[in-house]
Coordinates of C-alpha atoms in Angstrom, one line a residue:
Chain A
X13 CA 56.9 -45.0 39.3
X14 CA 60.4 -45.9 38.1
X15 CA 61.7 -42.3 38.5
X16 CA 60.1 -41.8 41.9
X17 CA 62.5 -40.7 44.6
X18 CA 63.2 -43.9 46.5
X19 CA 65.6 -42.6 49.1
X20 CA 65.4 -39.9 51.6
X21 CA 67.2 -36.7 50.5
X22 CA 70.7 -36.0 51.8
X23 CA 69.5 -33.2 53.9
X24 CA 66.9 -35.4 55.6
X25 CA 69.4 -38.1 56.5
X26 CA 71.7 -35.6 58.1
X27 CA 68.9 -34.1 60.1
X28 CA 67.7 -37.5 61.2
X29 CA 71.2 -38.5 62.2
X30 CA 71.4 -35.6 64.5
X31 CA 68.0 -36.4 65.9
X32 CA 69.3 -39.9 66.7
X33 CA 71.9 -38.3 69.0
X34 CA 69.1 -37.3 71.3
X35 CA 68.1 -33.8 70.3
X36 CA 64.5 -33.8 69.2
X37 CA 62.4 -31.4 67.2
X38 CA 58.7 -31.3 67.5
X39 CA 55.8 -29.1 66.8
X40 CA 54.0 -30.2 69.9
X41 CA 52.7 -27.6 72.4
X42 CA 54.1 -27.8 75.9
X43 CA 50.9 -29.5 77.2
X44 CA 50.9 -32.0 74.4
X45 CA 54.6 -32.7 75.0
X46 CA 53.9 -33.3 78.7
X47 CA 50.9 -35.5 78.1
X48 CA 52.8 -37.6 75.6
X49 CA 55.6 -38.1 78.1
X50 CA 53.0 -38.9 80.8
X51 CA 51.5 -41.7 78.7
X52 CA 55.0 -43.2 78.2
X53 CA 56.1 -41.9 74.9
X54 CA 59.1 -39.7 73.9
X55 CA 59.1 -37.4 70.9
X56 CA 61.9 -38.3 68.5
X57 CA 61.5 -35.6 65.8
X58 CA 59.4 -33.7 63.4
X59 CA 58.9 -35.9 60.3
X60 CA 57.5 -35.1 56.9
X61 CA 56.9 -36.5 53.4
X62 CA 55.8 -34.9 50.2
X63 CA 54.8 -35.7 46.7
X64 CA 54.4 -33.4 43.8
X65 CA 51.8 -35.0 41.7
X66 CA 50.4 -34.2 38.3
X67 CA 46.8 -34.9 38.7
X68 CA 45.9 -34.6 35.1
X69 CA 42.5 -34.1 33.6
X70 CA 39.7 -36.3 32.8
X71 CA 36.9 -35.8 30.3
X72 CA 33.5 -35.6 31.9
X73 CA 30.1 -35.8 30.4
X74 CA 28.4 -32.4 30.6
X75 CA 25.0 -33.7 31.7
X76 CA 25.9 -36.7 33.8
X77 CA 26.9 -37.1 37.4
X78 CA 29.8 -39.5 37.7
X79 CA 32.9 -40.4 39.6
X80 CA 36.1 -39.3 37.9
X81 CA 38.1 -42.4 38.7
X82 CA 41.4 -41.2 37.3
X83 CA 41.3 -38.1 39.5
X84 CA 40.2 -40.1 42.5
X85 CA 43.1 -42.5 41.9
X86 CA 45.6 -39.6 41.6
X87 CA 44.4 -37.7 44.7
X88 CA 44.6 -40.9 46.7
X89 CA 47.9 -42.1 45.3
X90 CA 49.5 -38.7 45.9
X91 CA 48.5 -38.5 49.6
X92 CA 49.5 -42.1 50.1
X93 CA 53.0 -41.3 48.7
X94 CA 53.4 -38.4 51.0
X95 CA 52.3 -40.4 54.0
X96 CA 54.6 -43.3 53.1
X97 CA 57.6 -41.0 52.9
X98 CA 56.7 -39.5 56.2
X99 CA 56.5 -43.0 57.7
X100 CA 59.9 -43.8 56.2
X101 CA 61.4 -40.9 58.0
X102 CA 59.7 -42.0 61.2
X103 CA 60.9 -45.6 60.7
X104 CA 64.5 -44.3 60.1
X105 CA 64.3 -42.8 63.6
X106 CA 63.0 -46.1 65.0
X107 CA 59.7 -44.5 65.9
X108 CA 56.6 -46.4 67.0
X109 CA 54.3 -43.9 65.6
X110 CA 53.6 -40.3 64.4
X111 CA 51.1 -38.1 66.2
X112 CA 49.6 -34.8 65.1
X113 CA 49.7 -35.7 61.4
X114 CA 48.5 -33.0 59.0
X115 CA 47.8 -33.5 55.4
X116 CA 47.9 -30.5 53.1
X117 CA 47.6 -29.8 49.4
X118 CA 49.4 -26.8 48.0
X119 CA 49.1 -25.4 44.5
X120 CA 51.9 -23.4 42.9
X121 CA 52.0 -21.1 39.9
X122 CA 54.6 -23.1 38.2
X123 CA 52.7 -26.3 38.0
X124 CA 49.5 -26.4 36.0
X125 CA 47.4 -29.4 37.1
X126 CA 50.1 -30.3 39.6
X127 CA 49.8 -30.1 43.3
X128 CA 52.1 -30.7 46.2
X129 CA 50.8 -33.1 48.8
X130 CA 52.5 -32.9 52.1
X131 CA 52.3 -34.9 55.3
X132 CA 53.9 -33.7 58.5
X133 CA 53.8 -34.9 62.1
X134 CA 55.9 -35.7 65.2
X135 CA 57.5 -39.1 65.5
X136 CA 57.2 -40.7 68.9
X137 CA 58.6 -43.9 70.6
X138 CA 57.5 -45.8 73.7
X139 CA 60.0 -45.4 76.5
X140 CA 59.2 -48.9 77.7
X141 CA 60.8 -50.3 74.6
X142 CA 57.6 -52.3 73.8
X143 CA 56.8 -51.9 70.1
X144 CA 53.6 -50.1 69.3
X145 CA 53.9 -50.4 65.6
X146 CA 50.8 -51.5 63.7
X147 CA 49.9 -54.8 62.2
X148 CA 51.8 -54.0 59.0
X149 CA 55.0 -53.4 61.1
X150 CA 55.0 -49.7 60.3
X151 CA 54.9 -46.8 62.7
X152 CA 51.3 -45.9 63.4
X153 CA 50.1 -42.5 62.2
X154 CA 47.3 -40.4 63.6
X155 CA 46.0 -36.9 63.4
X156 CA 45.2 -36.8 67.1
X157 CA 46.7 -34.0 69.2
X158 CA 48.7 -34.8 72.3
X159 CA 45.6 -34.4 74.5
X160 CA 43.5 -36.6 72.3
X161 CA 46.3 -39.2 72.2
X162 CA 46.5 -39.3 76.0
X163 CA 42.7 -39.6 76.4
X164 CA 42.4 -42.3 73.9
X165 CA 45.2 -44.4 75.5
X166 CA 43.2 -44.2 78.8
X167 CA 40.1 -45.7 77.2
X168 CA 42.0 -48.9 76.2
X169 CA 42.3 -48.0 72.5
X170 CA 45.5 -47.3 70.6
X171 CA 45.8 -45.7 67.2
X172 CA 46.8 -47.8 64.2
X173 CA 46.9 -45.4 61.4
X174 CA 45.5 -42.3 59.8
X175 CA 43.1 -43.7 57.3
X176 CA 41.5 -42.0 54.4
X177 CA 39.2 -42.5 51.4
X178 CA 38.5 -40.1 48.6
X179 CA 36.1 -39.8 45.7
X180 CA 36.3 -37.1 43.0
X181 CA 32.9 -36.6 41.6
X182 CA 31.5 -34.6 38.7
X183 CA 28.1 -33.1 39.2
X184 CA 26.0 -32.9 36.1
X185 CA 25.0 -29.6 34.6
X186 CA 21.3 -29.1 34.1
X187 CA 19.9 -28.6 30.7
X188 CA 17.6 -25.7 30.0
X189 CA 14.7 -28.0 29.6
X190 CA 15.2 -29.5 33.0
X191 CA 15.6 -26.1 34.6
X192 CA 12.5 -24.8 33.0
X193 CA 10.5 -27.9 33.8
X194 CA 10.7 -27.1 37.5
X195 CA 11.0 -23.3 37.3
X196 CA 9.1 -21.4 39.9
X197 CA 9.3 -24.2 42.5
X198 CA 11.7 -25.1 45.2
X199 CA 11.7 -28.9 44.8
X200 CA 14.1 -31.7 45.6
X201 CA 16.4 -32.8 42.8
X202 CA 16.6 -36.5 43.7
X203 CA 19.3 -37.3 41.1
X204 CA 21.7 -34.7 42.7
X205 CA 20.9 -35.9 46.2
X206 CA 21.6 -39.5 45.2
X207 CA 24.8 -38.6 43.3
X208 CA 26.4 -36.6 46.2
X209 CA 25.3 -39.2 48.7
X210 CA 26.8 -42.0 46.7
X211 CA 30.1 -40.0 46.4
X212 CA 30.4 -39.4 50.1
X213 CA 29.5 -43.0 50.9
X214 CA 32.2 -44.2 48.5
X215 CA 34.8 -42.0 50.2
X216 CA 33.8 -43.3 53.6
X217 CA 33.7 -46.9 52.6
X218 CA 37.2 -46.6 51.1
X219 CA 38.4 -45.1 54.4
X220 CA 36.8 -48.0 56.2
X221 CA 38.5 -50.5 53.9
X222 CA 41.9 -49.1 55.0
X223 CA 40.9 -49.4 58.6
X224 CA 39.9 -53.0 58.1
X225 CA 43.3 -53.8 56.5
X226 CA 44.8 -52.7 59.8
X227 CA 42.3 -54.9 61.7
X228 CA 41.1 -51.8 63.5
X229 CA 38.1 -51.9 65.8
X230 CA 37.0 -48.4 64.8
X231 CA 37.8 -45.0 63.4
X232 CA 37.6 -42.0 65.6
X233 CA 37.4 -38.3 64.7
X234 CA 36.1 -38.9 61.2
X235 CA 36.0 -35.8 59.1
X236 CA 34.4 -35.4 55.7
X237 CA 36.0 -32.6 53.7
X238 CA 34.9 -31.2 50.4
X239 CA 37.1 -29.3 48.0
X240 CA 36.8 -28.2 44.4
X241 CA 40.6 -27.6 44.2
X242 CA 41.1 -26.1 40.7
X243 CA 38.6 -28.0 38.8
X244 CA 35.7 -25.6 38.8
X245 CA 32.5 -25.8 40.8
X246 CA 31.1 -28.9 39.2
X247 CA 33.9 -31.2 40.2
X248 CA 34.2 -31.9 43.9
X249 CA 36.6 -34.1 45.9
X250 CA 35.1 -35.8 48.9
X251 CA 37.8 -36.7 51.3
X252 CA 37.1 -38.7 54.4
X253 CA 39.8 -38.9 57.1
X254 CA 40.1 -40.4 60.6
X255 CA 42.3 -42.3 63.0
X256 CA 41.8 -46.0 63.0
X257 CA 42.0 -47.4 66.5
X258 CA 42.2 -50.9 68.0
X259 CA 41.0 -52.0 71.4
X260 CA 43.9 -53.5 73.3
X261 CA 42.4 -53.8 76.8
X262 CA 39.1 -53.5 78.5
X263 CA 40.8 -51.7 81.3
X264 CA 39.7 -48.1 81.2
X265 CA 42.1 -46.0 83.2
X266 CA 40.3 -42.7 82.5
X267 CA 39.3 -41.2 85.8
X268 CA 35.5 -41.2 86.2
X269 CA 34.4 -37.9 84.8
X270 CA 33.2 -35.5 87.4
X271 CA 30.3 -33.2 86.5
X272 CA 31.6 -29.6 87.0
X273 CA 29.7 -26.5 86.6
X274 CA 32.6 -24.4 85.5
X275 CA 33.0 -20.7 86.2
X276 CA 34.7 -20.1 82.9
X277 CA 32.8 -20.5 79.7
Chain B
X11 CA 23.8 -43.8 83.1
X12 CA 22.1 -45.0 80.0
X13 CA 18.5 -44.8 81.4
X14 CA 16.5 -42.2 79.7
X15 CA 17.9 -43.2 76.4
X16 CA 14.9 -45.3 75.5
X17 CA 12.7 -45.6 72.5
X18 CA 10.4 -43.3 70.6
X19 CA 7.4 -44.0 68.5
X20 CA 7.9 -44.7 64.8
X21 CA 7.0 -42.2 62.1
X22 CA 6.0 -42.7 58.5
X23 CA 8.6 -40.6 56.7
X24 CA 9.3 -42.1 53.3
X25 CA 12.9 -42.2 52.2
X26 CA 14.8 -43.8 49.3
X27 CA 17.0 -46.8 49.9
X28 CA 20.5 -46.6 51.1
X29 CA 23.2 -46.6 48.4
X30 CA 25.1 -49.8 48.0
X31 CA 28.2 -48.3 49.5
X32 CA 26.4 -47.4 52.7
X33 CA 25.1 -50.9 53.2
X34 CA 28.6 -52.2 52.8
X35 CA 30.0 -49.6 55.2
X36 CA 27.6 -50.7 58.0
X37 CA 28.0 -54.4 57.4
X38 CA 31.8 -54.4 57.8
X39 CA 34.1 -54.5 60.8
X40 CA 35.3 -51.1 62.0
X41 CA 33.0 -48.5 63.4
X42 CA 33.3 -44.9 62.4
X43 CA 32.8 -42.0 64.7
X44 CA 32.7 -38.3 64.0
X45 CA 33.2 -37.4 67.7
X46 CA 36.2 -35.7 69.1
X47 CA 38.3 -38.0 71.3
X48 CA 37.1 -36.4 74.6
X49 CA 33.4 -36.8 73.4
X50 CA 34.2 -40.3 72.3
X51 CA 35.6 -41.1 75.8
X52 CA 32.7 -39.5 77.5
X53 CA 30.3 -41.5 75.4
X54 CA 32.1 -44.8 76.3
X55 CA 31.9 -43.8 79.9
X56 CA 28.1 -43.3 79.6
X57 CA 27.7 -46.7 78.0
X58 CA 27.2 -45.4 74.5
X59 CA 29.2 -47.2 71.8
X60 CA 29.7 -45.5 68.5
X61 CA 28.5 -47.7 65.6
X62 CA 28.9 -45.4 62.6
X63 CA 29.0 -41.9 61.2
X64 CA 25.6 -41.4 59.7
X65 CA 24.4 -38.9 57.1
X66 CA 21.5 -37.7 55.1
X67 CA 21.3 -35.3 52.3
X68 CA 18.7 -33.6 50.2
X69 CA 19.5 -31.4 47.2
X70 CA 16.8 -28.8 46.4
X71 CA 16.3 -26.5 43.5
X72 CA 16.5 -23.2 45.2
X73 CA 15.4 -19.8 44.1
X74 CA 14.5 -16.9 46.3
X75 CA 11.8 -15.6 43.9
X76 CA 9.0 -14.0 45.8
X77 CA 5.4 -14.0 44.8
X78 CA 3.8 -10.6 44.1
X79 CA 5.9 -7.7 42.8
X80 CA 7.1 -4.3 43.9
X81 CA 4.0 -2.3 44.4
X82 CA 5.2 0.9 43.0
X83 CA 2.8 3.7 43.0
X84 CA -0.4 2.1 42.0
X85 CA 0.0 -1.4 43.2
X86 CA -2.0 -2.8 46.1
X87 CA -0.7 -5.1 48.8
X88 CA -0.2 -8.7 47.9
X89 CA -2.8 -11.0 49.3
X90 CA -3.1 -14.7 49.3
X91 CA -0.5 -17.4 48.8
X92 CA 0.8 -16.9 52.3
X93 CA -0.5 -18.2 55.6
X94 CA 0.1 -16.3 58.7
X95 CA 1.9 -12.9 59.1
X96 CA 1.2 -10.1 56.7
X97 CA 1.2 -6.4 57.4
X98 CA 1.1 -3.3 55.1
X99 CA 1.9 0.3 55.2
X100 CA 0.6 3.1 53.1
X101 CA 2.4 6.3 51.9
X102 CA 1.5 9.2 54.2
X103 CA 2.5 11.8 51.6
X104 CA -0.4 11.6 49.2
X105 CA 2.1 12.0 46.5
X106 CA 1.9 10.2 43.2
X107 CA 4.9 9.4 41.0
X108 CA 6.3 6.4 39.2
X109 CA 9.3 6.5 41.5
X110 CA 7.4 6.9 44.7
X111 CA 6.5 3.8 46.6
X112 CA 2.9 4.1 47.7
X113 CA 2.6 0.8 49.4
X114 CA 4.9 -1.3 51.6
X115 CA 4.3 -4.7 52.9
X116 CA 5.8 -7.4 55.1
X117 CA 4.7 -11.0 54.6
X118 CA 5.6 -14.4 55.7
X119 CA 7.0 -16.5 52.8
X120 CA 5.4 -19.8 53.8
X121 CA 6.4 -21.5 50.5
X122 CA 10.0 -20.9 51.4
X123 CA 9.5 -22.3 54.8
X124 CA 7.7 -25.4 53.4
X125 CA 10.6 -26.0 50.9
X126 CA 13.2 -25.6 53.7
X127 CA 11.4 -28.2 55.7
X128 CA 11.1 -30.5 52.8
X129 CA 14.9 -30.3 52.4
X130 CA 15.8 -30.4 56.1
X131 CA 13.3 -33.1 57.1
X132 CA 14.2 -35.1 54.1
X133 CA 17.9 -35.1 55.0
X134 CA 17.1 -35.8 58.6
X135 CA 14.9 -38.8 58.0
X136 CA 17.6 -40.2 55.7
X137 CA 20.1 -39.9 58.4
X138 CA 17.7 -41.7 60.7
X139 CA 17.4 -44.5 58.2
X140 CA 21.1 -45.0 58.1
X141 CA 21.1 -45.0 61.9
X142 CA 18.3 -47.6 62.0
X143 CA 20.2 -49.7 59.5
X144 CA 23.2 -49.7 61.8
X145 CA 21.0 -50.8 64.7
X146 CA 21.5 -47.6 66.6
X147 CA 19.6 -46.5 69.7
X148 CA 20.4 -42.9 69.1
X149 CA 22.5 -40.3 67.2
X150 CA 24.8 -37.9 69.0
X151 CA 26.7 -34.8 67.9
X152 CA 24.4 -34.0 65.1
X153 CA 25.4 -31.2 62.8
X154 CA 23.3 -29.7 60.0
X155 CA 24.2 -27.3 57.2
X156 CA 22.5 -26.0 54.1
X157 CA 24.8 -24.8 51.4
X158 CA 24.5 -23.6 47.8
X159 CA 26.1 -26.1 45.5
X160 CA 28.4 -24.5 42.9
X161 CA 26.6 -22.2 40.6
X162 CA 23.7 -24.5 40.1
X163 CA 20.9 -22.6 41.8
X164 CA 20.5 -25.5 44.1
X165 CA 20.8 -25.8 47.9
X166 CA 22.0 -28.9 49.6
X167 CA 20.8 -29.8 53.0
X168 CA 23.0 -32.0 55.1
X169 CA 22.4 -33.7 58.4
X170 CA 25.2 -35.8 59.9
X171 CA 26.0 -37.4 63.3
X172 CA 27.4 -40.4 65.1
X173 CA 25.1 -43.3 65.6
X174 CA 25.5 -45.0 69.0
X175 CA 24.2 -48.2 70.7
X176 CA 23.5 -48.4 74.4
X177 CA 25.9 -51.1 75.7
X178 CA 24.1 -54.2 76.9
X179 CA 20.6 -52.9 76.0
X180 CA 18.2 -54.9 73.9
X181 CA 18.2 -54.0 70.3
X182 CA 16.0 -51.0 69.6
X183 CA 12.3 -51.9 69.1
X184 CA 11.1 -50.8 65.7
X185 CA 11.1 -47.2 67.0
X186 CA 13.3 -44.5 65.5
X187 CA 16.5 -43.6 67.2
X188 CA 16.6 -40.5 69.4
X189 CA 18.9 -37.7 68.2
X190 CA 20.7 -34.7 69.7
X191 CA 23.0 -31.9 68.7
X192 CA 24.9 -32.6 72.0
X193 CA 27.8 -35.0 72.1
X194 CA 29.6 -36.8 75.0
X195 CA 30.4 -34.3 77.6
X196 CA 27.4 -32.0 77.3
X197 CA 25.1 -34.9 76.7
X198 CA 26.3 -36.5 80.0
X199 CA 25.5 -33.3 81.8
X200 CA 22.0 -33.1 80.3
X201 CA 21.3 -36.7 81.3
X202 CA 22.7 -36.2 84.8
X203 CA 20.2 -33.3 85.1
X204 CA 17.4 -35.7 84.3
X205 CA 16.7 -34.8 80.7
X206 CA 16.7 -37.5 78.0
X207 CA 17.2 -36.6 74.4
X208 CA 14.2 -37.0 72.1
X209 CA 15.3 -35.4 68.9
X210 CA 16.8 -32.4 67.3
X211 CA 14.3 -29.7 66.4
X212 CA 14.8 -27.1 63.8
X213 CA 12.6 -24.7 61.9
X214 CA 12.9 -21.7 59.7
X215 CA 10.8 -18.5 59.3
X216 CA 11.1 -16.3 56.3
X217 CA 9.7 -12.8 55.9
X218 CA 9.8 -10.6 52.8
X219 CA 10.0 -6.8 53.2
X220 CA 8.8 -4.6 50.4
X221 CA 9.7 -1.2 51.4
X222 CA 7.3 1.8 51.1
X223 CA 8.6 5.3 50.6
X224 CA 9.3 6.0 54.3
X225 CA 11.3 2.8 54.8
X226 CA 13.2 3.5 51.6
X227 CA 14.2 6.9 52.6
X228 CA 15.2 5.9 56.1
X229 CA 17.4 3.1 54.9
X230 CA 19.0 5.5 52.4
X231 CA 19.8 7.6 55.4
X232 CA 18.5 10.7 53.5
X233 CA 15.6 12.7 54.7
X234 CA 14.6 13.7 51.2
X235 CA 12.1 16.4 51.0
X236 CA 9.7 14.7 53.3
X237 CA 10.7 16.2 56.6
X238 CA 12.1 13.0 58.2
X239 CA 15.1 13.4 60.3
X240 CA 18.2 11.7 59.0
X241 CA 19.3 11.3 62.6
X242 CA 18.6 8.1 64.5
X243 CA 15.0 7.0 64.0
X244 CA 13.3 3.7 64.2
X245 CA 12.5 2.1 60.9
X246 CA 9.1 0.8 61.8
X247 CA 8.7 -1.6 58.9
X248 CA 12.1 -3.2 59.5
X249 CA 11.6 -3.6 63.2
X250 CA 8.3 -5.2 62.7
X251 CA 9.7 -7.6 60.2
X252 CA 12.6 -8.6 62.6
X253 CA 10.1 -9.1 65.5
X254 CA 7.8 -11.1 63.3
X255 CA 10.4 -13.5 61.9
X256 CA 11.6 -14.4 65.3
X257 CA 8.1 -14.8 66.7
X258 CA 7.1 -17.1 63.8
X259 CA 10.2 -19.2 64.3
X260 CA 9.4 -19.6 68.0
X261 CA 5.8 -20.4 67.4
X262 CA 6.7 -23.0 64.8
X263 CA 9.2 -24.8 67.0
X264 CA 6.7 -24.9 69.8
X265 CA 4.4 -26.7 67.4
X266 CA 7.1 -29.3 66.9
X267 CA 7.8 -30.0 70.5
X268 CA 4.6 -31.8 71.5
X269 CA 4.9 -31.0 75.3
X270 CA 8.6 -31.7 75.4
X271 CA 11.0 -28.9 76.1
X272 CA 13.7 -27.3 74.0
X273 CA 17.2 -27.0 75.4
X274 CA 20.4 -25.4 74.1
X275 CA 18.4 -23.5 71.5
X276 CA 20.2 -21.2 69.0
X277 CA 18.5 -18.6 66.9
X278 CA 20.2 -17.2 63.8
X279 CA 18.6 -14.4 61.9
X280 CA 20.1 -13.3 58.6
X281 CA 19.1 -10.5 56.3
X282 CA 19.4 -10.6 52.5
X283 CA 19.2 -7.1 51.0
X284 CA 17.3 -7.1 47.7
X285 CA 17.2 -3.4 47.0
X286 CA 16.9 -0.1 48.8
X287 CA 14.8 -1.0 51.8
X288 CA 13.8 -4.3 50.3
X289 CA 15.0 -7.4 52.1
X290 CA 14.3 -10.9 53.0
X291 CA 14.7 -12.0 56.6
X292 CA 15.4 -15.6 57.6
X293 CA 15.5 -17.0 61.1
X294 CA 16.6 -20.5 61.8
X295 CA 15.9 -21.8 65.3
X296 CA 17.3 -25.1 66.3
X297 CA 17.8 -26.9 69.6
X298 CA 17.5 -30.2 71.4
X299 CA 14.0 -31.6 72.2
X300 CA 14.4 -33.2 75.6
X301 CA 12.0 -35.0 78.0
X302 CA 12.4 -35.3 81.8
X303 CA 12.8 -38.9 82.8
X304 CA 13.9 -38.5 86.4
X305 CA 13.6 -35.9 89.1
X306 CA 16.1 -33.1 89.0
X307 CA 19.2 -33.9 91.0
X308 CA 20.9 -30.8 92.1
X309 CA 24.1 -30.5 90.2
X310 CA 27.3 -29.9 92.0
X311 CA 28.1 -26.4 93.2
X312 CA 29.9 -24.3 90.5
X313 CA 33.6 -24.1 91.0
X314 CA 36.6 -22.5 89.3
X315 CA 38.9 -25.0 87.5
X316 CA 42.5 -24.9 86.5
X317 CA 43.0 -27.1 83.5
X318 CA 45.8 -28.1 81.2
X319 CA 44.2 -27.4 77.9

């Protein structure tokens, strides 16, 4: 990692300097903006981080289901780098956190086996001046929308970080003998069930390990995504994502929900 | 609010053990929840605490081969192998040729339905096992999918949801957790209306259509030399198949309700064309099995709302 870009690019510093003067950029919708203000935060600026990563290749055994640990490592590391750089931009602005974070992977023609991992979001700061940074002293990150952020704050939970876990898994090909052995029947293939189950549980457990490092009480909005990227149909990345939250008060300020039979749908 | 979220009798579904990673996931600190934040907040409000995102899978070898074969001119309708619906048509033309379809038949593919249930019910009971391992009273916001996996000729059934505990309630007796497709807000409404979730219910019906000459020509849109109008005309064999597949799904789900009612049902019928006039129809019917636990309280009067969405 010696040649990794350590500093923010010049363009970024200039943009961030201007943001410090008070002008802010944000991709929040009007309602999101108002709700974030309402809950005592002010948007500071749109922040991002990216990492172009050569994910390499790994040999797989044709007939065996297995985790491809090198690829798992690469996919994880690359997202982590993008996230860290986004956090650095946010820290530069003196932010308490980043909301509405999106993580994307892009592939370009010029880079074989290379992918751009990008993280973007809106940096926010508490107007009260009380620090809301997480246990590690970094701005919290979260993929929650403004509305979700507001609602969560009313339930006594605050976000700590966008946590993720990944597992790249190779699914065995089936030999002719195996296929013929069960030809003419629709039957369970327990080895496949077990392999895919294991892969998803690994991704989720890794996500939970990240949350535990933040001393989180839970993870909300968990999503489990599956992508084959450019590896062909037998290799699948299982990515699990969610926002780690911590309970800070038992006081729930969410108004008691009122049952409404609404006239719209 | 949490009354009506009680226990159900155990069943004898046999399932494999949880993978090591799952056990570790449930034994450690942070909970996981697949709910949206509004649903999460509504669940907390109802006294339901998320304990973990739970999941069950079943990978099935899957081929849509049918029994029997196209009947051609001389074949006779397929009999046996299926239970339930079967219906046949005979060529009205009295014409014999190798290209003329003398017989047509619709029949229920009960083996496909059985295989589907093996996959779905297998994945479902594995999800329940995870939920039980997490000490849950119920599972909310269940989603299910069945998707082909790569080019393997296999179909993977997935059932996932968020396991919840009822705050302050005794640990669940050795019963199985209740389950529902509904999450926070809509679940709250259902409970307020006096309906407690029992379980999700889902079934599939599968009907194979082997076209006979009339169906074949009508789906071609040509009248041929047989005197049929190419203008709008009902394709009797297709209509009957569509009606049958829906009726079978409804009958099957009724058999799974055991005197409870089904709420929020959705019925999805899809058609896979296999040849001119030949098709396979599939109807998936799913919904929430609910049981009344208190008298119906009239809900508030409907009113228009203005919201900041």
